[in-house]
Structures are given as structure tokens and as C-alpha cells.
Amino acid sequence: MTTLLPGPDTVAQERRLVTELPGPRSRELAARRSAAVTSAVGSVLPVYVERASGGVVVDVDGNSFIDLGSGIAVTNVGHAAPEVVAAVQAQVAAFSHTCFMVGPYEGYVAVAEELDRLTPGDHEKRSALFNTGAEAVENAVKVARVATGRSAVVVFDHAYHGRTNLTMALTAKNMPYKNGFGPFAGEVYRVPMSYPYRDAPGTTGEQAAARAFDLIETQIGARNVAAVLIEPIQGEGGFVVPAPGFLAALSEWCRRSGAVFIADEVQTGFCRTGAWFASEHEGVVPDLVATAKGIAGGMPLAGVTGRAELMDAVHTGGLGGTYGGNPVACAAALATIRTMREQDLNAAARAIEATMLPRLHAIAERTGVVGDVRGRGAMLAVELVEPGTTEPDSALTNAISKACHAEGVITLTAGTHSNVLRFLPPLVIGQDLLTEGLDVLDAAFDAHAGK
Ligand SMILES: Cc1ncc(COP(=O)(O)O)c(C=O)c1O
């Protein structure tokens, strides 16, 4: 018997609210949840999901939401993308697990081949697969340490790299990610990010990099640095796009100093910014690239890809994990990448930018509460401040985001001061749906910050 999973053909691509929010079935689930699930895990939406397809998420009461979050930059190919659904179904029926470290299989090799091809640079590369972004970042650091014989890792203000012990240390923001969870892993050093909106006006990428190098050289010592780790556009930190030249200067400093330049492309990867990887916009070729999220259309998969001589510096058996490169996740990744190529989702991300940016700038001009509009492709954000100042306004950010949810549009927040509204629509979202989502956003701004 074949069970038809919901796809774009079976779920209307529309915003439709049919109950109060949360509806009765969501309220029932919330009551069960609070008796069974720790309150330490939070959720953005007050409703419970029954299905999702393309650019919409449908809750258990039949309310249909426009998704401008993609499960935090994961469903770049859209929810229940048909090729991904079919690939997962076929793979799970063939075999769902052997452990690549026990019985290897083609899907893992094929995903590694794709990663080696797609990541920036035409040098010889090797990949290893994992489950989560945090795991990918941890393993990139492991590779860099073994390959260089050094231990220090340089990270940046506003960085987010995950919630495991090492990646908490690599992450900047205390609440909610780190508070009370220490002691953290050592040999992690934080330096200032290039943050054009908050840096002194006119600060170039090269000047911001020089500020970082001065700290690295005086406080760590270049010869102790195993790796410089950076998100080419910061994710949870608030979609901070460094000034042009910053990433290239870091990469060049690493080359001169014998350190490994690691790009954390977990949130920026896989067509999100209008390129396969955000490093490409700056012409930067990282030594190692950490990937996850968008790689497999919603299945848990992550990778580290980089220079063959670095990746192969680790002793055999040094990298791995029970589920890393799970065959079902690999099948999903291959279908995801195929879909991205066939549908040219890099172009789709650029088209989303062309639709959204003028609307976001118009909001900024009309309301006076947006200090900065930034991002690339379908990774866009507005930073909210008190009018006439650069003081972060997290209360307004939260109010506007919640107002969007109440009207059936999923939005997310970010930023060290929780004052950034960020937008990560599925790249397949229809133009009508996107425009309707922006209309709702407009109305939310006008209701809460209107002039
Ligand atoms: C840039 C970046 N790195 C790492 C991570 C951690 O990924 P995961 O939540 O899959 O461990 C995230 C997650 O948001 C991220 O945005």
C-alpha cells in the first residue's frame, strides 16, 4: 500500500486562519507538552504542526501559515519537496542504517563528491559527514588542530556555532545558549567582528581585520592559532554581513600564519544567499567548510569539506559517529542538491532578495525604527532600534514578530540584543505568497511602530 505524503499539489499554498491562535487542538497539545516536555526547550510558534508543503506550514487545527523561516534555514527546497520525499521513501525501504563505519554505502560517497565539487575552490578536497551543524563545526576544529599541531581557535563577537560544549565556547551570546552551562572548552579566543552598522562609520573590511589581527598577535600569538572560524554572514548573531574585504583579509592572514580558515556555512549554505556558499560573494576560498541545515531538505545531515591534505591529516578512525552520513539523510541530500540545480534555486534566492529588499527599505523609511536593512539573497534582516538612535529595541522586535505569527506568517528573530527580525523563506516560495507575507509584515510594523 502506498501512502501519499503531502506535497505542493495536495496542500494549498495559501495563508488561511480558521480558528483563534492557538486553536483547540494546539491548546490540548500544549497542555500535554507542559506535562511531558522540559520547559528548557522553547518554541517560537504557539501552534503544533500537522503538515508542511512548499512555502506553507499547516497546524493541527487547519490554520495555514506562510513560512518566512524554513525551520531556521533548513527547508531551502521547500517543505516536502517531491524529489526529496521520493528519495527518502525509496532509501528507507532499501535500508535505513548500517553505520558507515561498519558497512559503507554509495550515498555517503556521492554526497562527499557533491560537497567536494560545490564548495569554493578547485583544489583537491575530502569530506566527512555528521548529523548537526554543531558536530560539523566541532569536527572542523578537530581537523584544524591535528593538521596544524596547534590549539588556539579564533572566533568573533556575535558568533553562533552551536550548543555542544566546544561550540558553546565558540558561541558569543550568553542567554540562552551558555548561561550556567560552563565550564567551557579552552583555547577559544574572541575578537571583534566587522559589523558595518555598529563600527565607526567608514570602517573598511581591511581595517576591521587589522583590529582583529592586532588582538590575535598580541594576546594569542599567530603561531599558536590552529584556526580562524567565522560565519561569512552571521546567523543567530543577526545576519551581520562583514564589510567587503574582511573575509579575504582573514583568509590571507591564515595563509601567511599557517592557520586554517574555517567557514561555518551551516546557515548560509545551499543557495540561501544566492550562491551555493556565501564565501563565494567575497571570492574567498576557505580551507575547511562546515555545512548542515539546507543540505538535506529537512533530514539531519552535516559535513566538513576541505583541503585533502588537512582532512587526511587525521588518523583513520579519528572522525565518525554512529549516524554520521545516515543513508536516508544522504539520499535526501542528493535529491535536495539535484532539486537546487534543476530549479536554479540560487536564482530563486536572488529573486526573493529583489522582491524583499525594496519592501524592507520602505518599512525602514516609513517607520523610523529600522536602523539597518541587510543580508543577501533569501537571508535578509532588519535591525530594530529606538527612533533616532542605535539603541536596540528587542521589545518592539518581539512584538512585531508575534503580530506576524498571529496573522499567519512565520517570522524569526535574532541578534545579540534580540533586536533583529530575520527572514529565511523557502527558496521555492511563490511570489504571491511572499508578497502576502510582506503585506502582513507591513501591517505589523504600522500597528506597532507606525507613523
Ligand atoms: C552558523 C551556524 N553554525 C552552527 C549551527 C549549529 O547547528 P545545529 O543546530 O544543527 O547543531 C547553527 C545553527 O543555527 C548555525 O546557524
PDB file of C-alpha atoms in Angstrom, residues 221-367:
ATOM      1  CA  GLY A 221      50.416  34.708  19.115  1.00  0.00           C
ATOM      2  CA  ALA A 222      49.974  33.879  15.436  1.00  0.00           C
ATOM      3  CA  ARG A 223      51.983  30.686  15.704  1.00  0.00           C
ATOM      4  CA  ASN A 224      49.546  29.270  18.284  1.00  0.00           C
ATOM      5  CA  VAL A 225      46.478  29.697  16.107  1.00  0.00           C
ATOM      6  CA  ALA A 226      45.084  26.447  14.699  1.00  0.00           C
ATOM      7  CA  ALA A 227      42.046  28.051  13.078  1.00  0.00           C
ATOM      8  CA  VAL A 228      40.102  31.214  12.448  1.00  0.00           C
ATOM      9  CA  LEU A 229      36.420  30.255  12.413  1.00  0.00           C
ATOM     10  CA  ILE A 230      33.746  32.560  11.011  1.00  0.00           C
ATOM     11  CA  GLU A 231      30.237  32.597   9.584  1.00  0.00           C
ATOM     12  CA  PRO A 232      30.580  34.506   6.266  1.00  0.00           C
ATOM     13  CA  ILE A 233      27.247  36.112   7.167  1.00  0.00           C
ATOM     14  CA  GLN A 234      26.416  35.684  10.833  1.00  0.00           C
ATOM     15  CA  GLY A 235      23.175  33.812  11.501  1.00  0.00           C
ATOM     16  CA  GLU A 236      21.882  33.915  15.070  1.00  0.00           C
ATOM     17  CA  GLY A 237      24.114  36.963  15.632  1.00  0.00           C
ATOM     18  CA  GLY A 238      21.737  38.982  13.444  1.00  0.00           C
ATOM     19  CA  PHE A 239      22.631  38.430   9.783  1.00  0.00           C
ATOM     20  CA  VAL A 240      25.703  40.616  10.133  1.00  0.00           C
ATOM     21  CA  VAL A 241      27.352  40.972   6.725  1.00  0.00           C
ATOM     22  CA  PRO A 242      31.005  41.955   7.220  1.00  0.00           C
ATOM     23  CA  ALA A 243      32.414  44.870   5.235  1.00  0.00           C
ATOM     24  CA  PRO A 244      33.869  43.917   1.835  1.00  0.00           C
ATOM     25  CA  GLY A 245      37.451  42.703   2.172  1.00  0.00           C
ATOM     26  CA  PHE A 246      37.107  41.467   5.776  1.00  0.00           C
ATOM     27  CA  LEU A 247      36.789  37.764   4.930  1.00  0.00           C
ATOM     28  CA  ALA A 248      39.521  37.958   2.290  1.00  0.00           C
ATOM     29  CA  ALA A 249      41.888  39.619   4.782  1.00  0.00           C
ATOM     30  CA  LEU A 250      41.218  36.881   7.364  1.00  0.00           C
ATOM     31  CA  SER A 251      41.785  34.193   4.791  1.00  0.00           C
ATOM     32  CA  GLU A 252      45.054  35.803   3.688  1.00  0.00           C
ATOM     33  CA  TRP A 253      46.220  36.190   7.307  1.00  0.00           C
ATOM     34  CA  CYS A 254      45.572  32.471   7.859  1.00  0.00           C
ATOM     35  CA  ARG A 255      47.566  31.578   4.755  1.00  0.00           C
ATOM     36  CA  ARG A 256      50.523  33.682   5.960  1.00  0.00           C
ATOM     37  CA  SER A 257      50.310  32.389   9.539  1.00  0.00           C
ATOM     38  CA  GLY A 258      49.827  28.694   8.821  1.00  0.00           C
ATOM     39  CA  ALA A 259      46.351  28.712  10.403  1.00  0.00           C
ATOM     40  CA  VAL A 260      43.282  27.037   8.944  1.00  0.00           C
ATOM     41  CA  PHE A 261      40.483  29.320   7.693  1.00  0.00           C
ATOM     42  CA  ILE A 262      37.159  27.649   8.546  1.00  0.00           C
ATOM     43  CA  ALA A 263      33.899  28.980   7.098  1.00  0.00           C
ATOM     44  CA  ASP A 264      30.834  27.987   9.084  1.00  0.00           C
ATOM     45  CA  GLU A 265      28.323  27.886   6.217  1.00  0.00           C
ATOM     46  CA  VAL A 266      25.747  25.984   8.260  1.00  0.00           C
ATOM     47  CA  GLN A 267      23.105  28.722   7.916  1.00  0.00           C
ATOM     48  CA  THR A 268      24.389  30.454   4.765  1.00  0.00           C
ATOM     49  CA  GLY A 269      24.939  27.358   2.627  1.00  0.00           C
ATOM     50  CA  PHE A 270      22.992  25.691  -0.152  1.00  0.00           C
ATOM     51  CA  CYS A 271      21.658  28.557  -2.265  1.00  0.00           C
ATOM     52  CA  ARG A 272      20.412  30.540   0.727  1.00  0.00           C
ATOM     53  CA  THR A 273      22.322  33.719  -0.206  1.00  0.00           C
ATOM     54  CA  GLY A 274      22.007  33.364  -3.982  1.00  0.00           C
ATOM     55  CA  ALA A 275      25.210  31.317  -4.263  1.00  0.00           C
ATOM     56  CA  TRP A 276      25.950  27.768  -3.198  1.00  0.00           C
ATOM     57  CA  PHE A 277      28.033  29.229  -0.352  1.00  0.00           C
ATOM     58  CA  ALA A 278      28.227  32.784   0.993  1.00  0.00           C
ATOM     59  CA  SER A 279      32.055  32.800   0.888  1.00  0.00           C
ATOM     60  CA  GLU A 280      31.700  32.999  -2.892  1.00  0.00           C
ATOM     61  CA  HIS A 281      30.312  36.550  -2.749  1.00  0.00           C
ATOM     62  CA  GLU A 282      33.682  37.695  -1.401  1.00  0.00           C
ATOM     63  CA  GLY A 283      35.764  35.446  -3.660  1.00  0.00           C
ATOM     64  CA  VAL A 284      37.069  33.647  -0.571  1.00  0.00           C
ATOM     65  CA  VAL A 285      38.189  30.012  -0.669  1.00  0.00           C
ATOM     66  CA  PRO A 286      38.070  28.585   2.876  1.00  0.00           C
ATOM     67  CA  ASP A 287      40.414  25.757   3.869  1.00  0.00           C
ATOM     68  CA  LEU A 288      37.505  23.959   5.556  1.00  0.00           C
ATOM     69  CA  VAL A 289      33.759  24.481   5.182  1.00  0.00           C
ATOM     70  CA  ALA A 290      31.187  23.290   7.749  1.00  0.00           C
ATOM     71  CA  THR A 291      27.726  22.598   6.308  1.00  0.00           C
ATOM     72  CA  ALA A 292      24.374  21.360   7.644  1.00  0.00           C
ATOM     73  CA  LYS A 293      20.780  22.712   7.653  1.00  0.00           C
ATOM     74  CA  GLY A 294      19.851  23.255   3.969  1.00  0.00           C
ATOM     75  CA  ILE A 295      21.973  20.342   2.766  1.00  0.00           C
ATOM     76  CA  ALA A 296      19.269  17.676   3.060  1.00  0.00           C
ATOM     77  CA  GLY A 297      15.863  19.366   2.832  1.00  0.00           C
ATOM     78  CA  GLY A 298      14.976  18.707   6.464  1.00  0.00           C
ATOM     79  CA  MET A 299      16.798  15.440   7.193  1.00  0.00           C
ATOM     80  CA  PRO A 300      19.618  15.717   9.745  1.00  0.00           C
ATOM     81  CA  LEU A 301      22.926  15.781   7.904  1.00  0.00           C
ATOM     82  CA  ALA A 302      26.108  17.833   8.185  1.00  0.00           C
ATOM     83  CA  GLY A 303      29.504  17.891   6.563  1.00  0.00           C
ATOM     84  CA  VAL A 304      33.058  19.104   6.805  1.00  0.00           C
ATOM     85  CA  THR A 305      34.741  19.621   3.455  1.00  0.00           C
ATOM     86  CA  GLY A 306      38.214  20.902   2.811  1.00  0.00           C
ATOM     87  CA  ARG A 307      41.718  20.610   1.546  1.00  0.00           C
ATOM     88  CA  ALA A 308      42.619  16.959   1.134  1.00  0.00           C
ATOM     89  CA  GLU A 309      45.920  17.356   2.999  1.00  0.00           C
ATOM     90  CA  LEU A 310      44.098  18.800   6.041  1.00  0.00           C
ATOM     91  CA  MET A 311      41.205  16.345   6.049  1.00  0.00           C
ATOM     92  CA  ASP A 312      43.555  13.388   5.578  1.00  0.00           C
ATOM     93  CA  ALA A 313      45.891  14.561   8.348  1.00  0.00           C
ATOM     94  CA  VAL A 314      43.597  12.901  10.906  1.00  0.00           C
ATOM     95  CA  HIS A 315      44.338   9.261  11.782  1.00  0.00           C
ATOM     96  CA  THR A 316      41.916   6.666  10.404  1.00  0.00           C
ATOM     97  CA  GLY A 317      39.009   6.233  12.810  1.00  0.00           C
ATOM     98  CA  GLY A 318      39.577   9.723  14.238  1.00  0.00           C
ATOM     99  CA  LEU A 319      36.368  11.094  12.731  1.00  0.00           C
ATOM    100  CA  GLY A 320      32.949   9.467  12.600  1.00  0.00           C
ATOM    101  CA  GLY A 321      29.860   8.691  14.644  1.00  0.00           C
ATOM    102  CA  THR A 322      27.039   6.154  14.662  1.00  0.00           C
ATOM    103  CA  TYR A 323      24.635   8.147  12.494  1.00  0.00           C
ATOM    104  CA  GLY A 324      27.000  10.489  10.636  1.00  0.00           C
ATOM    105  CA  GLY A 325      26.073  10.358   6.938  1.00  0.00           C
ATOM    106  CA  ASN A 326      22.978   8.245   7.586  1.00  0.00           C
ATOM    107  CA  PRO A 327      21.816   6.690   4.279  1.00  0.00           C
ATOM    108  CA  VAL A 328      18.326   8.225   4.404  1.00  0.00           C
ATOM    109  CA  ALA A 329      19.799  11.668   5.081  1.00  0.00           C
ATOM    110  CA  CYS A 330      22.294  11.153   2.233  1.00  0.00           C
ATOM    111  CA  ALA A 331      19.504  10.195  -0.186  1.00  0.00           C
ATOM    112  CA  ALA A 332      17.654  13.344   0.884  1.00  0.00           C
ATOM    113  CA  ALA A 333      20.800  15.432   0.325  1.00  0.00           C
ATOM    114  CA  LEU A 334      21.355  14.083  -3.175  1.00  0.00           C
ATOM    115  CA  ALA A 335      17.720  14.839  -4.087  1.00  0.00           C
ATOM    116  CA  THR A 336      17.973  18.261  -2.456  1.00  0.00           C
ATOM    117  CA  ILE A 337      21.088  19.193  -4.426  1.00  0.00           C
ATOM    118  CA  ARG A 338      19.510  17.864  -7.637  1.00  0.00           C
ATOM    119  CA  THR A 339      16.414  19.992  -6.993  1.00  0.00           C
ATOM    120  CA  MET A 340      18.570  23.054  -6.306  1.00  0.00           C
ATOM    121  CA  ARG A 341      20.337  22.592  -9.636  1.00  0.00           C
ATOM    122  CA  GLU A 342      17.215  21.755 -11.662  1.00  0.00           C
ATOM    123  CA  GLN A 343      15.190  24.643 -10.258  1.00  0.00           C
ATOM    124  CA  ASP A 344      18.150  27.063 -10.118  1.00  0.00           C
ATOM    125  CA  LEU A 345      17.472  27.979  -6.516  1.00  0.00           C
ATOM    126  CA  ASN A 346      20.410  30.396  -6.469  1.00  0.00           C
ATOM    127  CA  ALA A 347      18.462  32.496  -8.967  1.00  0.00           C
ATOM    128  CA  ALA A 348      15.337  31.987  -6.853  1.00  0.00           C
ATOM    129  CA  ALA A 349      17.153  33.366  -3.781  1.00  0.00           C
ATOM    130  CA  ARG A 350      18.267  36.409  -5.761  1.00  0.00           C
ATOM    131  CA  ALA A 351      14.693  36.951  -6.968  1.00  0.00           C
ATOM    132  CA  ILE A 352      13.471  36.823  -3.355  1.00  0.00           C
ATOM    133  CA  GLU A 353      16.051  39.486  -2.488  1.00  0.00           C
ATOM    134  CA  ALA A 354      14.802  41.632  -5.391  1.00  0.00           C
ATOM    135  CA  THR A 355      11.238  41.390  -4.058  1.00  0.00           C
ATOM    136  CA  MET A 356      12.009  41.787  -0.371  1.00  0.00           C
ATOM    137  CA  LEU A 357      14.748  44.405  -0.143  1.00  0.00           C
ATOM    138  CA  PRO A 358      12.700  47.338  -1.527  1.00  0.00           C
ATOM    139  CA  ARG A 359       9.830  46.398   0.802  1.00  0.00           C
ATOM    140  CA  LEU A 360      12.167  46.271   3.825  1.00  0.00           C
ATOM    141  CA  HIS A 361      13.747  49.608   2.877  1.00  0.00           C
ATOM    142  CA  ALA A 362      10.277  51.109   2.535  1.00  0.00           C
ATOM    143  CA  ILE A 363       9.406  49.901   6.050  1.00  0.00           C
ATOM    144  CA  ALA A 364      12.637  51.457   7.325  1.00  0.00           C
ATOM    145  CA  GLU A 365      11.838  54.815   5.734  1.00  0.00           C
ATOM    146  CA  ARG A 366       8.195  54.825   6.788  1.00  0.00           C
ATOM    147  CA  THR A 367       8.578  53.798  10.425  1.00  0.00           C
TER     148      THR A 367
END
